[in-house]
Amino acid sequence: MKAIRRFTVRPVLPDPLRPLSDLAHNLRWSWHTETRELFQAVDPETRRTAECDPVRLLGAASAARLAGLAADEQFLQRLAEVSADLRNYLDGPRWYQEQLGRGVELPAAVAYFSPEFGVTAALPQYSGGLGILAGDHLKAASDLGVPLVAVGLLYRHGYFRQSLSRDGWQQEHYPVLDPDELPLTQLREADGTPSRVVLALPGGRSLHAHIWQAQVGRVPLLMLDSAVEENAPGEREVTDRLYGGSSEHRLLQEMLLGIGGVRAVRTYCRLTGHPAPEVFHTNEGHAGFLGLERIRELADTGLGFDAAVEFVRAGTVFTTHTPVPAGIDRFDRELVARHFGDEGELPGVNVENILDLGTETYPGGEPRVFNMAVMGLRLAQRANGVSTLHGRVGREMFAGLWPGFDAEEVPITSVTNGVHAPTWVAPEILRLCGRYGGSPGRWDGVAGPWDGATDIPDRELWCLRRELRARLVTEVRERLRVSWRDRGAEPAELGWIDGVLDPDVLTIGFARRVPSYKRLTLMLRDRDRLRALLTHPERPVQIVVAGKAHPADDGGKRLVRELVRFSDDPRVRHRIVFLPDYGMALAQKLYPGCDIWLNNPLRPLEACGTSGMKAALNGCLNLSVLDGWWDEWYEPDFGWAIPTADGLAVDEDRRDDLEAGALYELIEDRIAPRFYDRDDEGLPGRWIEMVRRTLRDLGPKVLAGRMVAEYVERLYAPAALAQRAMDRGAARRLAGWKATVRTAWPGVAVDHVAAEAPDAGEGSAELGSTLMLRARVALGELDPDDVEVQAVAGRVDAADGISDAQVLPLKPAGGQGLDGRWLYEGPLVLDRTGPYGYTVRVLPAHPRLATGAELGLVALPAKTTADGGAGLLMR
């Protein structure tokens, strides 16, 4: 029998226990060990403290238990201490406030938009790395005191829960989430009514959404929820689940996130007095419509579209997370057009102007497609990838938006991701490092306990690693038993599970989403060789695997089934396991318990790969393709690099065979021998030293605090300064100047380039000598103040392509000539040997441009001549 209505009956806490409610509703408990331990004491039967949701726990506590705790002086003392610690954390000055105190100009507030947030398993609003990164961004911002307001959607079914059929096929389940049972509060107006945002839809329909708030330490996370009675059934389901539904369904989600999200931020600031954001950060293109809402706000004040774009661009940061075009949201232009304009949202904004922002104007672009990442880049003056390698890949992928520029000059920088150590590191690791001199710090990317790893005795470090491995073995057996029961097995069939894994065996972890490029089954390329590794009589290996395939990705599901079927084999099932329903709770057990973290994507398709960072912070060594962050920070002290075979002449099967062979060889010949190489005391000294150096030297690099501090210093602060300088008059002037430059640019040309080199032979010059470059330039209707003339010089390849370039400005030499041309000149010092060349170019120049490439306009010599920039042989 089913209930016809569901609601939540909240407990009435005795007065001495009232602080428990505040502690439960601030998600700092998800990374604060003492708070989690306090809630565990409320119900000692709650074993899985990482999965414990204090709101649910308090809701399930009996009145008798609560009354007993209210009279327990020891518990009340702990409660007072933890509550005071939270107050000090929220109210005390942090890194950000210290920067302000030193006179550093920083934004009053930053709005951070993301389609998913992985803050805690108790709030399942994430699918993978993008959401986990966003959650870590909020936590680190809170630790640093950054005045961030985060915006997302509240998915009533979350992503999905995963189980397996008897034959290993992935099954999806979508449990209903009740906001009243989650660590959330509803944003309300002064009269107590729920705050809401409303979007206009085609056909006179409306999309209403309530605003729920999660408090992530100091950072409010606003989550929009369309399950509102005023909505029609279709609109009520807009926020039903993450990454599901039709193209129109996804479009409505992204309109609600971007447009509704800006309105939610305005409502929150109005009700709470929070400073209005000066900077808007778009975490991937899903939230790109936020720029259109800000343009609409300005249009309502009479500012024209082009000027509004300049105003919005000044204070917007865009982060791209995908290294492949297939990972970008793209909608049919007609679908987008139907939802905007007079019949839909933003009636004051011309639909054609909106469509132009998302048009793929580069070679190979599809004219009928609206590209969310392209719009994101056009509406943000500052953009970044999430590792150094990914920044390079992103510049190459979007280079067509800046024609005439080499990929390295495309205005996309990089800020390498980081992870939030208190969330992901076993408390025992932190305590051990702290006990030997490490400074707990404030997780600002510099301070921390990692320096304490230097003095930890080998035996103590090794014993802790073994304890964590044993804990993982227990966890795996319990989860595996549940999984097999879900697959239909009877208890009498499962006695073998008691022998699964061994706390003294080298343990490899592999857990992530299951798109094809991450190559879940690369380890299965030579199954006989893998079996030999798993069952080696002296140096066995055991592997723990987890991961979810997208519900619509049958290819990914087949990979999961292939791995599951292999792990079901009685010959190896005690050495390799697949654990379903990978999420934060499982990850927090997996990272500390593994010795090796495996990552074998197709290079360079892993934008960053932060799971390996989390493993490293627990003393787990990395075994990975040189992709993402590992390409940037790999050292032999931290693990091993899997050689790649990504040459153009290698087909896919051959490539996978070669890379799998390299993987097996590393494990057989280098990793397993080092793990099992023991001294007279039974300690693997060389292995322990790698663990120590990983903690001490790699640990500070991979912190989310370092990442957020970089965002503040390199992106948020410059964006805030640009936004403050961009009043409406400045925006109109900049938009007018850009229009003038674009119109006049066909008249800009480099007509003639000459170089004088003393004592130079035919096609050569001496190292250290100076060339005097002179260029005759046509500016058409523009003035010299509108442009910058540059010499670009560097080594040249066989096709005269310039690499390792240096850019030198050339200065006007006199006024305009009788032929209407302007003469520019400047010295070029020849500071390197070998094939060398130069060219001259003209770029638009304006004080408000972040880079000369911003407009995508450049004028180059019509052809290369002997005196116009041909390569010079240096000696």
PDB file of C-alpha atoms in Angstrom, residues 289-513:
ATOM      1  CA  PHE A 289      22.840  31.931 -20.980  1.00  0.00           C
ATOM      2  CA  LEU A 290      23.684  33.919 -17.851  1.00  0.00           C
ATOM      3  CA  GLY A 291      25.385  36.416 -20.175  1.00  0.00           C
ATOM      4  CA  LEU A 292      22.144  36.897 -22.101  1.00  0.00           C
ATOM      5  CA  GLU A 293      20.224  37.680 -18.922  1.00  0.00           C
ATOM      6  CA  ARG A 294      22.811  40.277 -17.966  1.00  0.00           C
ATOM      7  CA  ILE A 295      22.501  41.765 -21.461  1.00  0.00           C
ATOM      8  CA  ARG A 296      18.713  41.852 -20.998  1.00  0.00           C
ATOM      9  CA  GLU A 297      19.140  43.695 -17.688  1.00  0.00           C
ATOM     10  CA  LEU A 298      21.222  46.333 -19.455  1.00  0.00           C
ATOM     11  CA  ALA A 299      18.841  46.532 -22.431  1.00  0.00           C
ATOM     12  CA  ASP A 300      16.075  47.403 -19.974  1.00  0.00           C
ATOM     13  CA  THR A 301      18.113  50.496 -19.015  1.00  0.00           C
ATOM     14  CA  GLY A 302      18.446  51.573 -22.649  1.00  0.00           C
ATOM     15  CA  LEU A 303      21.910  50.227 -23.403  1.00  0.00           C
ATOM     16  CA  GLY A 304      22.214  48.817 -26.926  1.00  0.00           C
ATOM     17  CA  PHE A 305      23.096  45.179 -27.595  1.00  0.00           C
ATOM     18  CA  ASP A 306      26.711  45.692 -28.714  1.00  0.00           C
ATOM     19  CA  ALA A 307      27.505  47.938 -25.770  1.00  0.00           C
ATOM     20  CA  ALA A 308      25.802  45.514 -23.386  1.00  0.00           C
ATOM     21  CA  VAL A 309      27.983  42.697 -24.726  1.00  0.00           C
ATOM     22  CA  GLU A 310      31.109  44.726 -23.925  1.00  0.00           C
ATOM     23  CA  PHE A 311      29.814  45.469 -20.431  1.00  0.00           C
ATOM     24  CA  VAL A 312      29.062  41.798 -19.770  1.00  0.00           C
ATOM     25  CA  ARG A 313      32.335  40.531 -21.256  1.00  0.00           C
ATOM     26  CA  ALA A 314      34.424  42.695 -18.963  1.00  0.00           C
ATOM     27  CA  GLY A 315      33.346  40.867 -15.806  1.00  0.00           C
ATOM     28  CA  THR A 316      32.865  37.320 -17.123  1.00  0.00           C
ATOM     29  CA  VAL A 317      35.179  34.317 -16.784  1.00  0.00           C
ATOM     30  CA  PHE A 318      34.584  31.162 -18.828  1.00  0.00           C
ATOM     31  CA  THR A 319      36.138  27.780 -18.012  1.00  0.00           C
ATOM     32  CA  THR A 320      36.077  25.041 -20.619  1.00  0.00           C
ATOM     33  CA  HIS A 321      36.427  21.456 -19.396  1.00  0.00           C
ATOM     34  CA  THR A 322      36.203  19.458 -22.583  1.00  0.00           C
ATOM     35  CA  PRO A 323      39.047  18.713 -25.018  1.00  0.00           C
ATOM     36  CA  VAL A 324      36.715  17.356 -27.734  1.00  0.00           C
ATOM     37  CA  PRO A 325      33.943  19.083 -29.732  1.00  0.00           C
ATOM     38  CA  ALA A 326      31.572  16.170 -28.998  1.00  0.00           C
ATOM     39  CA  GLY A 327      31.603  17.136 -25.314  1.00  0.00           C
ATOM     40  CA  ILE A 328      30.064  20.556 -25.976  1.00  0.00           C
ATOM     41  CA  ASP A 329      26.334  21.272 -25.797  1.00  0.00           C
ATOM     42  CA  ARG A 330      25.020  22.264 -29.230  1.00  0.00           C
ATOM     43  CA  PHE A 331      21.404  23.040 -30.050  1.00  0.00           C
ATOM     44  CA  ASP A 332      19.490  23.506 -33.285  1.00  0.00           C
ATOM     45  CA  ARG A 333      19.341  27.228 -34.061  1.00  0.00           C
ATOM     46  CA  GLU A 334      15.598  27.099 -34.730  1.00  0.00           C
ATOM     47  CA  LEU A 335      15.013  25.531 -31.312  1.00  0.00           C
ATOM     48  CA  VAL A 336      16.973  28.327 -29.646  1.00  0.00           C
ATOM     49  CA  ALA A 337      15.237  31.002 -31.717  1.00  0.00           C
ATOM     50  CA  ARG A 338      11.822  29.643 -30.740  1.00  0.00           C
ATOM     51  CA  HIS A 339      12.582  30.119 -27.032  1.00  0.00           C
ATOM     52  CA  PHE A 340      13.753  33.727 -27.244  1.00  0.00           C
ATOM     53  CA  GLY A 341      12.410  37.005 -28.510  1.00  0.00           C
ATOM     54  CA  ASP A 342       8.869  38.325 -28.309  1.00  0.00           C
ATOM     55  CA  GLU A 343       7.333  34.842 -27.967  1.00  0.00           C
ATOM     56  CA  GLY A 344       9.724  33.622 -25.276  1.00  0.00           C
ATOM     57  CA  GLU A 345      12.479  34.863 -22.984  1.00  0.00           C
ATOM     58  CA  LEU A 346      14.426  38.147 -23.287  1.00  0.00           C
ATOM     59  CA  PRO A 347      11.861  39.955 -25.463  1.00  0.00           C
ATOM     60  CA  GLY A 348      13.998  43.101 -25.483  1.00  0.00           C
ATOM     61  CA  VAL A 349      16.964  41.323 -27.077  1.00  0.00           C
ATOM     62  CA  ASN A 350      17.066  40.703 -30.836  1.00  0.00           C
ATOM     63  CA  VAL A 351      16.966  36.976 -31.578  1.00  0.00           C
ATOM     64  CA  GLU A 352      19.438  37.220 -34.463  1.00  0.00           C
ATOM     65  CA  ASN A 353      21.952  38.857 -32.155  1.00  0.00           C
ATOM     66  CA  ILE A 354      21.531  35.973 -29.723  1.00  0.00           C
ATOM     67  CA  LEU A 355      21.979  33.382 -32.469  1.00  0.00           C
ATOM     68  CA  ASP A 356      25.124  35.100 -33.747  1.00  0.00           C
ATOM     69  CA  LEU A 357      26.770  34.609 -30.357  1.00  0.00           C
ATOM     70  CA  GLY A 358      26.561  30.822 -30.701  1.00  0.00           C
ATOM     71  CA  THR A 359      27.361  30.519 -34.415  1.00  0.00           C
ATOM     72  CA  GLU A 360      30.286  28.277 -35.357  1.00  0.00           C
ATOM     73  CA  THR A 361      32.042  30.696 -37.708  1.00  0.00           C
ATOM     74  CA  TYR A 362      35.247  28.673 -37.946  1.00  0.00           C
ATOM     75  CA  PRO A 363      36.123  26.289 -40.793  1.00  0.00           C
ATOM     76  CA  GLY A 364      34.100  23.097 -40.502  1.00  0.00           C
ATOM     77  CA  GLY A 365      31.471  24.717 -38.276  1.00  0.00           C
ATOM     78  CA  GLU A 366      27.836  23.785 -38.773  1.00  0.00           C
ATOM     79  CA  PRO A 367      25.705  26.809 -39.726  1.00  0.00           C
ATOM     80  CA  ARG A 368      22.477  25.410 -38.236  1.00  0.00           C
ATOM     81  CA  VAL A 369      23.970  24.778 -34.808  1.00  0.00           C
ATOM     82  CA  PHE A 370      24.071  26.975 -31.698  1.00  0.00           C
ATOM     83  CA  ASN A 371      27.245  26.181 -29.754  1.00  0.00           C
ATOM     84  CA  MET A 372      27.150  26.921 -26.010  1.00  0.00           C
ATOM     85  CA  ALA A 373      30.938  26.986 -25.624  1.00  0.00           C
ATOM     86  CA  VAL A 374      31.317  29.393 -28.543  1.00  0.00           C
ATOM     87  CA  MET A 375      28.774  31.694 -26.898  1.00  0.00           C
ATOM     88  CA  GLY A 376      30.613  31.325 -23.601  1.00  0.00           C
ATOM     89  CA  LEU A 377      33.881  32.404 -25.185  1.00  0.00           C
ATOM     90  CA  ARG A 378      32.285  35.359 -26.975  1.00  0.00           C
ATOM     91  CA  LEU A 379      30.660  36.613 -23.786  1.00  0.00           C
ATOM     92  CA  ALA A 380      33.759  36.272 -21.589  1.00  0.00           C
ATOM     93  CA  GLN A 381      36.849  38.436 -21.843  1.00  0.00           C
ATOM     94  CA  ARG A 382      38.806  35.822 -19.863  1.00  0.00           C
ATOM     95  CA  ALA A 383      38.774  32.086 -20.512  1.00  0.00           C
ATOM     96  CA  ASN A 384      40.775  29.113 -19.322  1.00  0.00           C
ATOM     97  CA  GLY A 385      41.291  25.400 -19.609  1.00  0.00           C
ATOM     98  CA  VAL A 386      41.865  23.185 -16.582  1.00  0.00           C
ATOM     99  CA  SER A 387      45.487  22.050 -17.061  1.00  0.00           C
ATOM    100  CA  THR A 388      48.427  23.348 -19.042  1.00  0.00           C
ATOM    101  CA  LEU A 389      47.981  20.645 -21.683  1.00  0.00           C
ATOM    102  CA  HIS A 390      44.227  21.202 -21.829  1.00  0.00           C
ATOM    103  CA  GLY A 391      44.773  24.943 -22.283  1.00  0.00           C
ATOM    104  CA  ARG A 392      46.885  24.125 -25.337  1.00  0.00           C
ATOM    105  CA  VAL A 393      44.271  21.694 -26.642  1.00  0.00           C
ATOM    106  CA  GLY A 394      41.526  24.286 -26.062  1.00  0.00           C
ATOM    107  CA  ARG A 395      43.446  26.933 -27.961  1.00  0.00           C
ATOM    108  CA  GLU A 396      43.822  24.568 -30.900  1.00  0.00           C
ATOM    109  CA  MET A 397      40.177  23.466 -30.752  1.00  0.00           C
ATOM    110  CA  PHE A 398      38.788  27.023 -30.775  1.00  0.00           C
ATOM    111  CA  ALA A 399      41.505  28.661 -32.892  1.00  0.00           C
ATOM    112  CA  GLY A 400      39.028  29.175 -35.734  1.00  0.00           C
ATOM    113  CA  LEU A 401      37.300  31.882 -33.692  1.00  0.00           C
ATOM    114  CA  TRP A 402      40.500  33.951 -33.974  1.00  0.00           C
ATOM    115  CA  PRO A 403      41.494  33.556 -37.655  1.00  0.00           C
ATOM    116  CA  GLY A 404      44.959  34.711 -38.604  1.00  0.00           C
ATOM    117  CA  PHE A 405      46.461  33.908 -35.201  1.00  0.00           C
ATOM    118  CA  ASP A 406      48.557  30.902 -34.309  1.00  0.00           C
ATOM    119  CA  ALA A 407      46.929  28.627 -31.754  1.00  0.00           C
ATOM    120  CA  GLU A 408      49.329  29.659 -28.983  1.00  0.00           C
ATOM    121  CA  GLU A 409      47.974  33.220 -29.197  1.00  0.00           C
ATOM    122  CA  VAL A 410      44.311  32.260 -28.844  1.00  0.00           C
ATOM    123  CA  PRO A 411      43.149  34.015 -25.632  1.00  0.00           C
ATOM    124  CA  ILE A 412      42.512  30.894 -23.554  1.00  0.00           C
ATOM    125  CA  THR A 413      44.851  30.467 -20.600  1.00  0.00           C
ATOM    126  CA  SER A 414      44.899  27.615 -18.102  1.00  0.00           C
ATOM    127  CA  VAL A 415      44.429  27.163 -14.373  1.00  0.00           C
ATOM    128  CA  THR A 416      45.203  23.590 -13.404  1.00  0.00           C
ATOM    129  CA  ASN A 417      42.514  22.039 -11.252  1.00  0.00           C
ATOM    130  CA  GLY A 418      43.062  21.098  -7.651  1.00  0.00           C
ATOM    131  CA  VAL A 419      41.249  19.012  -5.053  1.00  0.00           C
ATOM    132  CA  HIS A 420      40.014  19.825  -1.563  1.00  0.00           C
ATOM    133  CA  ALA A 421      42.286  17.905   0.771  1.00  0.00           C
ATOM    134  CA  PRO A 422      40.079  17.836   3.898  1.00  0.00           C
ATOM    135  CA  THR A 423      37.335  16.205   1.799  1.00  0.00           C
ATOM    136  CA  TRP A 424      39.474  13.547   0.154  1.00  0.00           C
ATOM    137  CA  VAL A 425      42.366  12.747   2.486  1.00  0.00           C
ATOM    138  CA  ALA A 426      41.984  10.113   5.184  1.00  0.00           C
ATOM    139  CA  PRO A 427      42.078  11.935   8.548  1.00  0.00           C
ATOM    140  CA  GLU A 428      44.781   9.518   9.687  1.00  0.00           C
ATOM    141  CA  ILE A 429      47.123  10.794   6.955  1.00  0.00           C
ATOM    142  CA  LEU A 430      46.599  14.401   8.023  1.00  0.00           C
ATOM    143  CA  ARG A 431      47.094  13.582  11.685  1.00  0.00           C
ATOM    144  CA  LEU A 432      50.255  11.589  11.027  1.00  0.00           C
ATOM    145  CA  CYS A 433      51.835  14.381   8.974  1.00  0.00           C
ATOM    146  CA  GLY A 434      50.783  16.928  11.581  1.00  0.00           C
ATOM    147  CA  ARG A 435      52.280  14.857  14.384  1.00  0.00           C
ATOM    148  CA  TYR A 436      55.705  15.093  12.763  1.00  0.00           C
ATOM    149  CA  GLY A 437      55.853  18.834  12.340  1.00  0.00           C
ATOM    150  CA  GLY A 438      53.452  19.508   9.487  1.00  0.00           C
ATOM    151  CA  SER A 439      51.459  22.695   9.761  1.00  0.00           C
ATOM    152  CA  PRO A 440      47.676  22.055   9.428  1.00  0.00           C
ATOM    153  CA  GLY A 441      47.407  25.454   7.728  1.00  0.00           C
ATOM    154  CA  ARG A 442      44.266  26.763   6.105  1.00  0.00           C
ATOM    155  CA  TRP A 443      44.460  24.825   2.870  1.00  0.00           C
ATOM    156  CA  ASP A 444      45.560  27.870   0.911  1.00  0.00           C
ATOM    157  CA  GLY A 445      47.767  25.872  -1.434  1.00  0.00           C
ATOM    158  CA  VAL A 446      50.947  26.651   0.523  1.00  0.00           C
ATOM    159  CA  ALA A 447      50.351  25.836   4.164  1.00  0.00           C
ATOM    160  CA  GLY A 448      49.393  22.329   5.136  1.00  0.00           C
ATOM    161  CA  PRO A 449      50.713  19.239   6.873  1.00  0.00           C
ATOM    162  CA  TRP A 450      52.628  17.850   3.910  1.00  0.00           C
ATOM    163  CA  ASP A 451      56.076  18.978   5.067  1.00  0.00           C
ATOM    164  CA  GLY A 452      55.616  16.736   8.087  1.00  0.00           C
ATOM    165  CA  ALA A 453      55.935  13.678   5.827  1.00  0.00           C
ATOM    166  CA  THR A 454      59.704  14.209   5.774  1.00  0.00           C
ATOM    167  CA  ASP A 455      60.185  12.947   9.324  1.00  0.00           C
ATOM    168  CA  ILE A 456      57.598  10.180   9.559  1.00  0.00           C
ATOM    169  CA  PRO A 457      59.406   6.921  10.388  1.00  0.00           C
ATOM    170  CA  ASP A 458      59.213   4.346   7.587  1.00  0.00           C
ATOM    171  CA  ARG A 459      57.488   1.750   9.742  1.00  0.00           C
ATOM    172  CA  GLU A 460      54.818   4.143  10.954  1.00  0.00           C
ATOM    173  CA  LEU A 461      54.048   5.344   7.426  1.00  0.00           C
ATOM    174  CA  TRP A 462      53.954   1.786   6.078  1.00  0.00           C
ATOM    175  CA  CYS A 463      51.740   0.546   8.911  1.00  0.00           C
ATOM    176  CA  LEU A 464      49.229   3.308   8.198  1.00  0.00           C
ATOM    177  CA  ARG A 465      49.221   2.494   4.484  1.00  0.00           C
ATOM    178  CA  ARG A 466      48.532  -1.158   5.351  1.00  0.00           C
ATOM    179  CA  GLU A 467      45.747  -0.161   7.755  1.00  0.00           C
ATOM    180  CA  LEU A 468      44.067   1.914   5.042  1.00  0.00           C
ATOM    181  CA  ARG A 469      44.422  -0.944   2.556  1.00  0.00           C
ATOM    182  CA  ALA A 470      42.849  -3.357   5.041  1.00  0.00           C
ATOM    183  CA  ARG A 471      39.984  -0.950   5.581  1.00  0.00           C
ATOM    184  CA  LEU A 472      39.385  -0.871   1.838  1.00  0.00           C
ATOM    185  CA  VAL A 473      39.383  -4.672   1.701  1.00  0.00           C
ATOM    186  CA  THR A 474      36.607  -4.754   4.311  1.00  0.00           C
ATOM    187  CA  GLU A 475      34.655  -2.097   2.419  1.00  0.00           C
ATOM    188  CA  VAL A 476      35.006  -3.960  -0.892  1.00  0.00           C
ATOM    189  CA  ARG A 477      33.768  -7.236   0.559  1.00  0.00           C
ATOM    190  CA  GLU A 478      30.694  -5.588   2.069  1.00  0.00           C
ATOM    191  CA  ARG A 479      29.817  -3.724  -1.123  1.00  0.00           C
ATOM    192  CA  LEU A 480      30.498  -6.777  -3.265  1.00  0.00           C
ATOM    193  CA  ARG A 481      28.163  -8.881  -1.149  1.00  0.00           C
ATOM    194  CA  VAL A 482      25.389  -6.298  -1.550  1.00  0.00           C
ATOM    195  CA  SER A 483      26.018  -6.126  -5.298  1.00  0.00           C
ATOM    196  CA  TRP A 484      25.773  -9.895  -5.736  1.00  0.00           C
ATOM    197  CA  ARG A 485      22.579 -10.021  -3.686  1.00  0.00           C
ATOM    198  CA  ASP A 486      21.161  -7.329  -5.990  1.00  0.00           C
ATOM    199  CA  ARG A 487      22.183  -9.485  -8.951  1.00  0.00           C
ATOM    200  CA  GLY A 488      20.078 -12.340  -7.584  1.00  0.00           C
ATOM    201  CA  ALA A 489      22.644 -14.456  -5.740  1.00  0.00           C
ATOM    202  CA  GLU A 490      21.687 -16.365  -2.592  1.00  0.00           C
ATOM    203  CA  PRO A 491      23.760 -16.047   0.603  1.00  0.00           C
ATOM    204  CA  ALA A 492      24.836 -19.669   0.275  1.00  0.00           C
ATOM    205  CA  GLU A 493      26.586 -18.804  -3.012  1.00  0.00           C
ATOM    206  CA  LEU A 494      28.687 -15.991  -1.604  1.00  0.00           C
ATOM    207  CA  GLY A 495      31.113 -17.608   0.813  1.00  0.00           C
ATOM    208  CA  TRP A 496      33.966 -16.859  -1.623  1.00  0.00           C
ATOM    209  CA  ILE A 497      33.584 -13.129  -0.966  1.00  0.00           C
ATOM    210  CA  ASP A 498      35.282 -13.546   2.413  1.00  0.00           C
ATOM    211  CA  GLY A 499      38.504 -14.232   0.510  1.00  0.00           C
ATOM    212  CA  VAL A 500      38.268 -11.336  -1.922  1.00  0.00           C
ATOM    213  CA  LEU A 501      41.359  -9.093  -1.873  1.00  0.00           C
ATOM    214  CA  ASP A 502      44.209  -9.229   0.641  1.00  0.00           C
ATOM    215  CA  PRO A 503      45.432  -6.317   2.779  1.00  0.00           C
ATOM    216  CA  ASP A 504      49.060  -7.259   2.010  1.00  0.00           C
ATOM    217  CA  VAL A 505      48.755  -7.333  -1.796  1.00  0.00           C
ATOM    218  CA  LEU A 506      49.635  -4.482  -4.166  1.00  0.00           C
ATOM    219  CA  THR A 507      46.303  -2.734  -4.818  1.00  0.00           C
ATOM    220  CA  ILE A 508      45.470  -0.782  -7.974  1.00  0.00           C
ATOM    221  CA  GLY A 509      42.435   1.481  -8.219  1.00  0.00           C
ATOM    222  CA  PHE A 510      40.605   2.569 -11.377  1.00  0.00           C
ATOM    223  CA  ALA A 511      37.397   4.565 -10.931  1.00  0.00           C
ATOM    224  CA  ARG A 512      35.789   7.200 -13.149  1.00  0.00           C
ATOM    225  CA  ARG A 513      33.025   7.781 -15.680  1.00  0.00           C
TER     226      ARG A 513
END
